[in-house]
Coordinates of C-alpha atoms in Angstrom, one line a residue:
X1 CA 0.0 0.0 0.0
X2 CA 2.8 2.4 0.8
X3 CA 4.1 2.7 -2.8
X4 CA 0.7 3.8 -4.3
X5 CA 0.3 6.4 -1.5
X6 CA 3.8 7.7 -2.1
X7 CA 2.9 8.0 -5.8
X8 CA -0.3 9.7 -5.0
X9 CA 1.5 12.2 -2.8
X10 CA 3.8 13.1 -5.7
X11 CA 0.8 13.4 -8.0
X12 CA -1.0 15.6 -5.5
X13 CA 1.9 18.1 -5.6
X14 CA 1.9 18.1 -9.4
X15 CA -1.9 18.9 -9.4
X16 CA -1.7 21.6 -6.7
X17 CA 1.5 23.3 -8.0
X18 CA 1.0 22.9 -11.7
X19 CA 4.6 21.8 -12.0
X20 CA 6.6 18.5 -11.6
X21 CA 8.6 17.6 -8.4
X22 CA 12.3 18.4 -8.8
X23 CA 13.3 16.6 -5.5
X24 CA 11.6 14.6 -2.7
X25 CA 13.3 13.3 0.4
X26 CA 12.0 11.5 3.4
X27 CA 12.5 13.2 6.8
X28 CA 13.7 11.3 9.9
X29 CA 10.8 9.5 11.7
X30 CA 9.9 10.5 15.3
X31 CA 7.5 9.1 17.8
X32 CA 4.6 8.7 15.5
X33 CA 3.9 6.4 12.5
X34 CA 3.3 9.4 10.1
X35 CA 5.9 9.8 7.4
X36 CA 6.9 13.3 6.2
X37 CA 8.6 14.2 2.9
X38 CA 10.3 17.4 1.9
X39 CA 9.2 18.3 -1.6
X40 CA 10.8 20.8 -3.8
X41 CA 9.6 22.2 -7.1
X42 CA 10.5 25.1 -9.2
X43 CA 8.2 27.4 -7.5
X44 CA 7.3 25.8 -4.1
X45 CA 8.9 24.0 -1.1
X46 CA 6.4 22.1 0.9
X47 CA 6.0 19.0 3.2
X48 CA 4.2 15.9 2.2
X49 CA 2.6 13.7 4.8
X50 CA 1.6 10.1 4.6
X51 CA -0.6 8.5 7.4
X52 CA -2.9 5.5 7.2
X53 CA -4.9 6.7 10.3
X54 CA -7.5 8.7 8.5
X55 CA -9.3 9.9 11.6
X56 CA -6.1 11.4 12.9
X57 CA -5.6 13.1 9.6
X58 CA -9.1 14.5 9.6
X59 CA -8.5 15.9 13.1
X60 CA -5.2 17.6 12.1
X61 CA -6.6 19.0 8.9
X62 CA -9.9 20.4 10.5
X63 CA -8.0 21.8 13.5
X64 CA -5.4 23.4 11.1
X65 CA -8.1 25.1 9.1
X66 CA -9.8 26.5 12.2
X67 CA -6.5 27.8 13.9
X68 CA -5.2 29.1 10.5
X69 CA -8.4 31.3 10.2
X70 CA -7.8 32.5 13.8
X71 CA -4.4 33.8 12.8
X72 CA -2.3 31.3 14.8
X73 CA 1.0 30.3 13.3
X74 CA 0.3 26.8 12.3
X75 CA 1.1 25.0 8.9
X76 CA -1.3 26.0 6.1
X77 CA -2.9 22.9 4.4
X78 CA -2.4 23.2 0.7
X79 CA -3.9 20.0 -0.7
X80 CA -5.6 16.8 0.6
X81 CA -5.8 13.6 -1.3
X82 CA -9.4 12.2 -1.7
X83 CA -8.6 9.2 0.4
X84 CA -7.4 11.4 3.3
X85 CA -4.2 9.4 3.8
X86 CA -1.9 12.0 2.3
X87 CA -1.7 15.8 2.1
X88 CA 0.5 18.7 1.5
X89 CA 1.3 21.4 4.1
X90 CA 3.5 24.4 4.8
X91 CA 7.2 23.6 5.6
X92 CA 8.5 25.4 8.7
X93 CA 12.0 23.9 8.3
X94 CA 13.9 21.7 10.8
X95 CA 14.7 24.0 13.6
X96 CA 12.6 23.3 16.8
X97 CA 12.7 25.2 20.0
X98 CA 14.4 22.2 21.5
X99 CA 17.2 22.3 18.9
X100 CA 17.8 26.0 19.4
X101 CA 17.8 25.6 23.2
X102 CA 20.2 22.6 23.0
X103 CA 22.7 24.4 20.9
X104 CA 22.5 27.8 22.4
X105 CA 22.3 27.2 26.2
X106 CA 25.3 26.9 28.5
X107 CA 24.5 24.4 31.2
X108 CA 21.7 26.1 33.2
X109 CA 22.1 29.4 31.6
X110 CA 19.2 30.2 29.1
X111 CA 20.1 33.0 26.7
X112 CA 17.8 36.1 26.8
X113 CA 16.5 35.6 23.3
X114 CA 15.3 32.1 24.1
X115 CA 13.7 33.3 27.4
X116 CA 11.7 35.8 25.2
X117 CA 10.9 33.2 22.8
X118 CA 9.4 31.0 25.5
X119 CA 7.3 33.8 26.7
X120 CA 6.0 34.3 23.3
X121 CA 5.3 30.6 23.1
X122 CA 3.3 30.8 26.3
X123 CA 1.3 33.7 24.9
X124 CA 0.4 31.7 21.9
X125 CA -0.4 28.7 24.0
X126 CA -3.0 30.8 25.8
X127 CA -4.5 31.8 22.4
X128 CA -4.8 28.0 21.5
X129 CA -6.5 27.2 24.7
X130 CA -9.0 30.0 24.6
X131 CA -9.7 30.2 20.8
X132 CA -9.9 26.4 20.6
X133 CA -12.9 26.2 22.9
X134 CA -15.0 27.0 19.8
X135 CA -13.6 24.1 17.7
X136 CA -15.9 21.4 16.5
X137 CA -14.6 18.6 18.9
X138 CA -16.6 16.1 16.9
X139 CA -13.3 15.9 14.9
X140 CA -11.2 15.2 17.9
X141 CA -9.5 11.8 17.9
X142 CA -9.4 9.5 19.8
X143 CA -11.5 11.3 22.4
X144 CA -13.3 14.5 22.4
X145 CA -12.0 15.5 25.9
X146 CA -9.3 14.6 28.3
X147 CA -11.9 12.9 30.5
X148 CA -11.5 10.0 33.1
X149 CA -11.3 7.4 30.4
X150 CA -8.4 9.3 28.7
X151 CA -6.6 9.7 32.0
X152 CA -7.0 6.0 32.9
X153 CA -5.6 5.1 29.4
X154 CA -2.4 7.2 30.1
X155 CA -2.1 5.8 33.6
X156 CA -2.4 2.2 32.5
X157 CA 0.0 2.9 29.7
X158 CA 2.5 4.1 32.3
X159 CA 1.7 1.0 34.4
X160 CA 2.2 -1.6 31.7
X161 CA 4.9 -0.1 29.5
X162 CA 7.0 1.6 32.2
X163 CA 6.5 0.3 35.7
X164 CA 6.3 -3.4 34.6
X165 CA 9.1 -3.2 32.0
X166 CA 11.3 -1.4 34.3
X167 CA 10.7 -4.0 37.0
X168 CA 9.2 -1.6 39.6
X169 CA 7.1 -3.4 42.3
X170 CA 3.6 -2.2 43.1
X171 CA 0.4 -3.5 44.5
X172 CA -2.0 -3.8 41.5
X173 CA -5.2 -3.2 43.4
X174 CA -4.0 -0.3 45.6
X175 CA -2.4 1.4 42.6
X176 CA -5.6 1.0 40.6
X177 CA -7.6 2.6 43.5
X178 CA -5.2 5.5 43.5
X179 CA -5.4 5.9 39.7
X180 CA -9.2 6.3 40.2
X181 CA -8.8 8.8 43.0
X182 CA -6.0 10.7 41.1
X183 CA -8.0 11.1 38.0
X184 CA -11.1 12.4 40.0
X185 CA -8.9 14.9 41.7
X186 CA -7.6 16.2 38.2
X187 CA -11.0 16.6 36.9
X188 CA -11.9 19.0 39.6
X189 CA -10.0 21.6 37.5
X190 CA -11.9 23.6 34.8
X191 CA -11.7 21.3 31.8
X192 CA -13.5 23.4 29.2
X193 CA -10.4 24.6 27.2
X194 CA -8.6 23.4 24.1
X195 CA -5.9 20.9 25.3
X196 CA -3.1 20.8 22.7
X197 CA -2.0 17.4 24.2
X198 CA 1.7 17.4 23.1
X199 CA 2.8 20.9 23.7
X200 CA 6.5 20.5 24.0
X201 CA 9.7 22.0 22.6
X202 CA 10.0 19.7 19.6
X203 CA 6.5 20.8 18.4
X204 CA 7.4 24.5 18.6
X205 CA 9.2 25.6 15.4
X206 CA 11.7 28.4 15.1
X207 CA 11.0 30.0 11.8
X208 CA 12.5 33.3 13.0
X209 CA 13.1 34.6 16.5
X210 CA 10.0 36.7 16.7
X211 CA 7.1 34.5 16.2
X212 CA 6.9 30.7 17.2
X213 CA 5.1 28.3 14.9
X214 CA 3.4 25.1 15.9
X215 CA 2.9 21.5 14.7
X216 CA 1.5 18.2 15.9
X217 CA -1.8 19.3 17.6
X218 CA -3.8 16.4 16.1
X219 CA -4.4 14.9 19.5
X220 CA -6.1 17.9 20.6
X221 CA -9.4 17.7 22.7
X222 CA -11.2 19.5 25.5
X223 CA -9.3 19.6 28.7
X224 CA -7.7 21.6 31.6
X225 CA -5.3 24.6 31.1
X226 CA -2.7 23.1 33.4
X227 CA -1.8 20.1 31.2
X228 CA -0.2 21.9 28.2
X229 CA 1.7 24.2 30.5
X230 CA 3.0 21.1 32.4
X231 CA 4.0 19.6 29.1
X232 CA 6.1 22.7 28.1
X233 CA 7.8 23.3 31.5
X234 CA 8.5 19.7 32.3
X235 CA 9.5 18.6 28.8
X236 CA 12.1 16.0 29.8
X237 CA 15.1 16.6 27.6
X238 CA 14.6 20.4 27.5
X239 CA 15.7 20.1 31.1
X240 CA 14.6 23.6 32.1
X241 CA 16.1 25.0 35.3
X242 CA 13.7 25.2 38.3
X243 CA 13.9 29.0 38.6
X244 CA 13.1 29.4 34.9
X245 CA 10.1 27.0 35.2
X246 CA 8.8 29.2 38.0
X247 CA 9.3 32.4 36.0
X248 CA 7.4 30.9 33.0
X249 CA 4.6 29.6 35.3
X250 CA 4.2 33.1 36.8
X251 CA 4.3 34.6 33.3
X252 CA 1.6 32.2 32.1
X253 CA -0.7 33.1 35.0
X254 CA -0.2 36.8 34.3
X255 CA -1.0 36.3 30.6
X256 CA -4.1 34.2 31.2
X257 CA -5.5 36.5 34.0
X258 CA -5.6 39.4 31.4
X259 CA -7.9 37.3 29.2
X260 CA -9.8 35.1 31.5
X261 CA -11.2 35.3 35.0
X262 CA -9.3 32.8 37.0
X263 CA -8.7 31.5 40.5
X264 CA -4.9 31.5 40.8
X265 CA -4.9 29.4 44.0
X266 CA -7.1 26.7 42.4
X267 CA -4.9 26.7 39.2
X268 CA -1.7 26.3 41.1
X269 CA -3.2 23.6 43.4
X270 CA -3.9 21.4 40.4
X271 CA -0.9 22.3 38.3
X272 CA 1.5 19.7 39.8
X273 CA -1.1 17.0 39.6
X274 CA -1.1 17.6 35.8
X275 CA 2.7 17.7 35.8
X276 CA 2.7 14.2 37.4
X277 CA 0.2 12.7 34.8
X278 CA 2.1 14.3 32.0
X279 CA 5.4 12.8 33.3
X280 CA 3.8 9.4 33.6
X281 CA 2.3 9.7 30.1
X282 CA 5.8 10.5 28.7
X283 CA 7.5 7.7 30.6
X284 CA 4.8 5.3 29.2
X285 CA 5.9 6.3 25.7
X286 CA 9.6 6.0 26.6
X287 CA 8.9 2.5 27.9
X288 CA 6.9 1.5 24.9
X289 CA 9.3 2.9 22.3
X290 CA 12.5 2.1 24.2
X291 CA 11.9 -1.1 26.3
X292 CA 9.3 -2.7 24.0
X293 CA 10.2 -1.5 20.6
X294 CA 14.0 -1.3 21.3
X295 CA 14.3 2.2 20.0
X296 CA 17.3 3.2 22.1
X297 CA 17.1 7.0 21.8
X298 CA 13.8 7.1 23.6
X299 CA 15.6 5.7 26.6
X300 CA 17.8 8.7 26.6
X301 CA 15.0 10.8 27.9
X302 CA 14.5 8.7 31.0
X303 CA 17.2 10.3 33.2
X304 CA 15.7 13.7 32.6
X305 CA 12.2 12.4 33.4
X306 CA 13.5 10.9 36.6
X307 CA 14.9 14.2 37.8
X308 CA 11.7 15.9 37.0
X309 CA 9.7 13.3 38.8
X310 CA 12.0 13.6 41.9
X311 CA 11.6 17.4 41.8
X312 CA 7.9 17.2 41.7
X313 CA 7.5 14.5 44.4
X314 CA 9.4 16.9 46.7
X315 CA 7.0 19.7 46.0
X316 CA 3.6 18.2 46.1
X317 CA 1.9 16.8 49.1
X318 CA 0.3 13.7 47.5
X319 CA 1.9 11.0 49.6
X320 CA -1.0 10.8 52.1
X321 CA -3.7 11.2 49.5
X322 CA -2.4 8.8 46.9
X323 CA 0.0 6.5 48.8
X324 CA 0.3 3.6 46.4
X325 CA 0.9 5.9 43.5
X326 CA 3.5 7.9 45.2
X327 CA 5.3 4.8 46.5
X328 CA 5.5 3.5 43.0
X329 CA 6.8 6.8 41.6
X330 CA 9.3 7.0 44.5
X331 CA 10.6 3.5 43.6
X332 CA 10.9 4.7 40.0
X333 CA 13.3 7.5 41.1
X334 CA 15.4 5.1 43.2
X335 CA 15.6 2.3 40.6
X336 CA 19.1 1.1 40.0
X337 CA 18.1 -0.3 36.7
X338 CA 16.8 3.0 35.6
X339 CA 19.8 4.9 37.0
X340 CA 22.2 2.9 34.9
X341 CA 20.5 4.4 31.9
X342 CA 21.6 7.9 33.2
X343 CA 25.2 7.0 33.6
X344 CA 27.7 9.0 31.7
X345 CA 28.3 7.9 28.0
X346 CA 31.5 6.1 27.5
X347 CA 32.1 7.7 23.9
X348 CA 32.9 11.4 23.3
X349 CA 32.3 12.6 19.8
X350 CA 34.1 15.9 19.2
X351 CA 32.6 17.8 16.3
X352 CA 34.4 20.8 14.8
X353 CA 33.7 23.4 12.1
X354 CA 36.7 25.0 10.6
X355 CA 38.1 27.1 7.7
X356 CA 40.4 25.4 5.2
X357 CA 42.4 28.6 5.2
X358 CA 43.7 27.7 8.7
X359 CA 43.9 23.9 8.3
X360 CA 42.1 20.8 9.7
X361 CA 41.9 20.7 13.5
X362 CA 44.2 18.3 15.3
X363 CA 42.9 15.4 17.3
X364 CA 44.6 15.5 20.7
X365 CA 42.8 12.4 22.1
X366 CA 45.4 10.1 20.6
X367 CA 42.8 8.4 18.4
X368 CA 44.3 9.8 15.1
X369 CA 41.7 12.0 13.5
X370 CA 38.4 10.4 12.5
X371 CA 36.3 12.1 9.7
X372 CA 37.0 15.2 7.7
X373 CA 34.0 16.4 5.5
X374 CA 34.5 19.0 2.8
X375 CA 31.5 21.3 2.6
X376 CA 32.7 23.6 -0.1
X377 CA 30.7 21.9 -2.8
X378 CA 27.4 23.1 -1.2
X379 CA 25.8 26.4 -2.2
X380 CA 27.4 29.1 -0.1
X381 CA 25.1 31.7 1.6
X382 CA 28.2 33.8 2.2
X383 CA 28.1 34.9 -1.3
X384 CA 24.9 37.0 -0.6
X385 CA 25.1 40.3 1.3
X386 CA 22.1 39.4 3.5
X387 CA 24.0 36.5 5.1
X388 CA 27.6 37.7 5.2
X389 CA 27.4 38.7 8.8
X390 CA 25.3 35.6 9.9
X391 CA 26.6 32.2 10.8
X392 CA 25.3 28.6 10.3
X393 CA 23.6 28.9 13.7
X394 CA 21.4 31.9 12.7
X395 CA 17.7 31.2 11.7
X396 CA 18.1 33.0 8.4
X397 CA 21.1 30.8 7.3
X398 CA 19.3 27.6 8.7
X399 CA 16.3 28.5 6.6
X400 CA 18.6 29.0 3.6
X401 CA 20.1 25.5 3.9
X402 CA 16.8 23.8 4.6
X403 CA 15.7 24.7 1.1
X404 CA 18.9 23.2 -0.5
X405 CA 18.4 19.6 -1.5
X406 CA 22.2 19.2 -1.8
X407 CA 22.7 20.0 1.8
X408 CA 20.1 17.5 2.8
X409 CA 21.7 14.8 0.6
X410 CA 25.2 15.7 1.9
X411 CA 24.1 15.3 5.6
X412 CA 22.2 12.2 4.9
X413 CA 25.4 10.5 3.6
X414 CA 27.4 12.0 6.6
X415 CA 24.9 10.5 9.2
X416 CA 25.2 7.0 7.6
X417 CA 29.1 7.0 7.8
X418 CA 29.4 8.5 11.1
X419 CA 26.7 6.4 12.8
X420 CA 28.4 3.3 11.4
X421 CA 31.6 4.3 13.3
X422 CA 29.6 5.4 16.5
X423 CA 27.9 2.1 16.7
X424 CA 31.2 0.2 16.3
X425 CA 33.1 2.5 18.8
X426 CA 30.4 1.9 21.4
X427 CA 30.4 -1.8 20.8
X428 CA 34.2 -1.9 21.3
X429 CA 34.5 0.5 24.2
X430 CA 36.4 3.2 22.3
X431 CA 36.5 6.6 24.1
X432 CA 36.9 9.2 21.3
X433 CA 35.7 10.0 17.8
X434 CA 36.4 13.3 16.0
X435 CA 34.4 14.7 13.1
X436 CA 35.4 17.9 11.2
X437 CA 33.5 20.0 8.8
X438 CA 35.4 22.4 6.7
X439 CA 34.5 25.3 4.4
X440 CA 36.0 28.3 2.9
X441 CA 35.5 30.8 5.8
X442 CA 34.3 28.3 8.6
X443 CA 31.2 30.5 9.1
X444 CA 28.2 29.1 7.2
X445 CA 28.3 25.6 5.7
X446 CA 30.6 24.0 8.2
X447 CA 28.9 25.5 11.2
X448 CA 25.5 24.4 10.0
X449 CA 26.7 20.8 9.3
X450 CA 28.5 20.6 12.7
X451 CA 25.3 21.8 14.5
X452 CA 23.0 19.4 12.6
X453 CA 25.3 16.4 13.3
X454 CA 25.6 17.2 17.0
X455 CA 21.8 17.4 17.3
X456 CA 21.4 14.2 15.4
X457 CA 23.8 12.2 17.4
X458 CA 22.6 13.7 20.7
X459 CA 18.9 12.5 20.0
X460 CA 19.9 9.1 18.6
X461 CA 22.9 7.7 20.5
X462 CA 24.2 7.4 24.0
X463 CA 27.3 9.6 23.4
X464 CA 28.8 12.8 24.9
X465 CA 29.0 15.6 22.3
X466 CA 31.8 18.2 22.3
X467 CA 31.0 20.9 19.7
X468 CA 33.5 23.6 18.8
X469 CA 33.3 26.2 15.9
X470 CA 37.1 26.9 15.4
X471 CA 36.8 30.0 13.3
X472 CA 34.1 31.6 15.4
X473 CA 36.1 31.0 18.6
X474 CA 39.3 32.6 17.0
X475 CA 37.3 35.6 16.0
X476 CA 35.8 36.1 19.4

């Protein structure tokens, strides 16, 4: 079935654009079963999506049309196949808020422009939640609201795919009783808003630094305001500092109170309950994808989730109210089996960008070099006045490269070669691997490639990354 749908996707573009496709390339898969393709023609750059779950597609398409009309920054839907299993949509590029945060932060120090971007994201979240109340929730899938049944699905998902697979002991009946009481407690909050469902940093796109864009809201339904805020602030691998979370929580309450009459005390009293159920839902996904489906990179989020869980258990006073649940969660934070996943990676991958004018960086690890990739055959944005003062880390340059099929093909080949070595190095217990990217000035192409490889390896392999932009450091 996949080949006919793929062919229909290409035909859909030709019918919509009135021109043939010049290139089409599949994007890396994530946690869903949808497959995305970047499609380039003479006049257009779009994404093509293939998904056999027609009900999910219908939810995404209808929600997109609604939010687009309301002026929210979501992908415009350009064309939909008659079978509803493939469609064309606006391409926001590859840079997520998570990617930007990962490359720009220094330990717990969040740059001011990212702080501002998070606040703009929160402002838009409030708009989604309030405007979305007027959606036709008949299109919502799989449920029209985040009701008791939805909560019990998430809690059982956590129990069977995380607690059991991670070998955490618990009393089945007592835990089930607490699940029922816990979900009733959560439903005491006002649940008459739009709940985005997966409002986290990988679903916030950085098209420019002024206006965030948003994707993957097809699981939206009616629900409580607290859930989406919990998803953003306790996004596991984003690993936001406690003080920054508190700042954003206070900012959200301020923004919301200007638009809606709210009881701040009630809002805060339920917030950490929704943090807990969101952490459990995420852990269920890590267990299913990691322990069950053996997709290792999902396990890399567990150490961050453990820290979040430990922080929340110290804050909330749920131990007397939900003793079996809190006992199981405490056992999760103390599990030696899970803590081993958090141990420091044995392989360090050093990734450098450099200028050929100064020569290839020297490997001082004693390992003898590794890879050197020449980026000079790729279209150079440095030839254009608008990009001369920018680097491969700036959104404008990132957007430039994302429209270049040759950059995509180049990196695709790089990933294959480097990952082969990473897997073998991990298997044999090697400690160091160096990867160098060179271009003429060490400013645009090499910097972009180094950043992309660092982000790719960080999300897919248990390695420590040391990223250095040689030319930029020499200039500063």
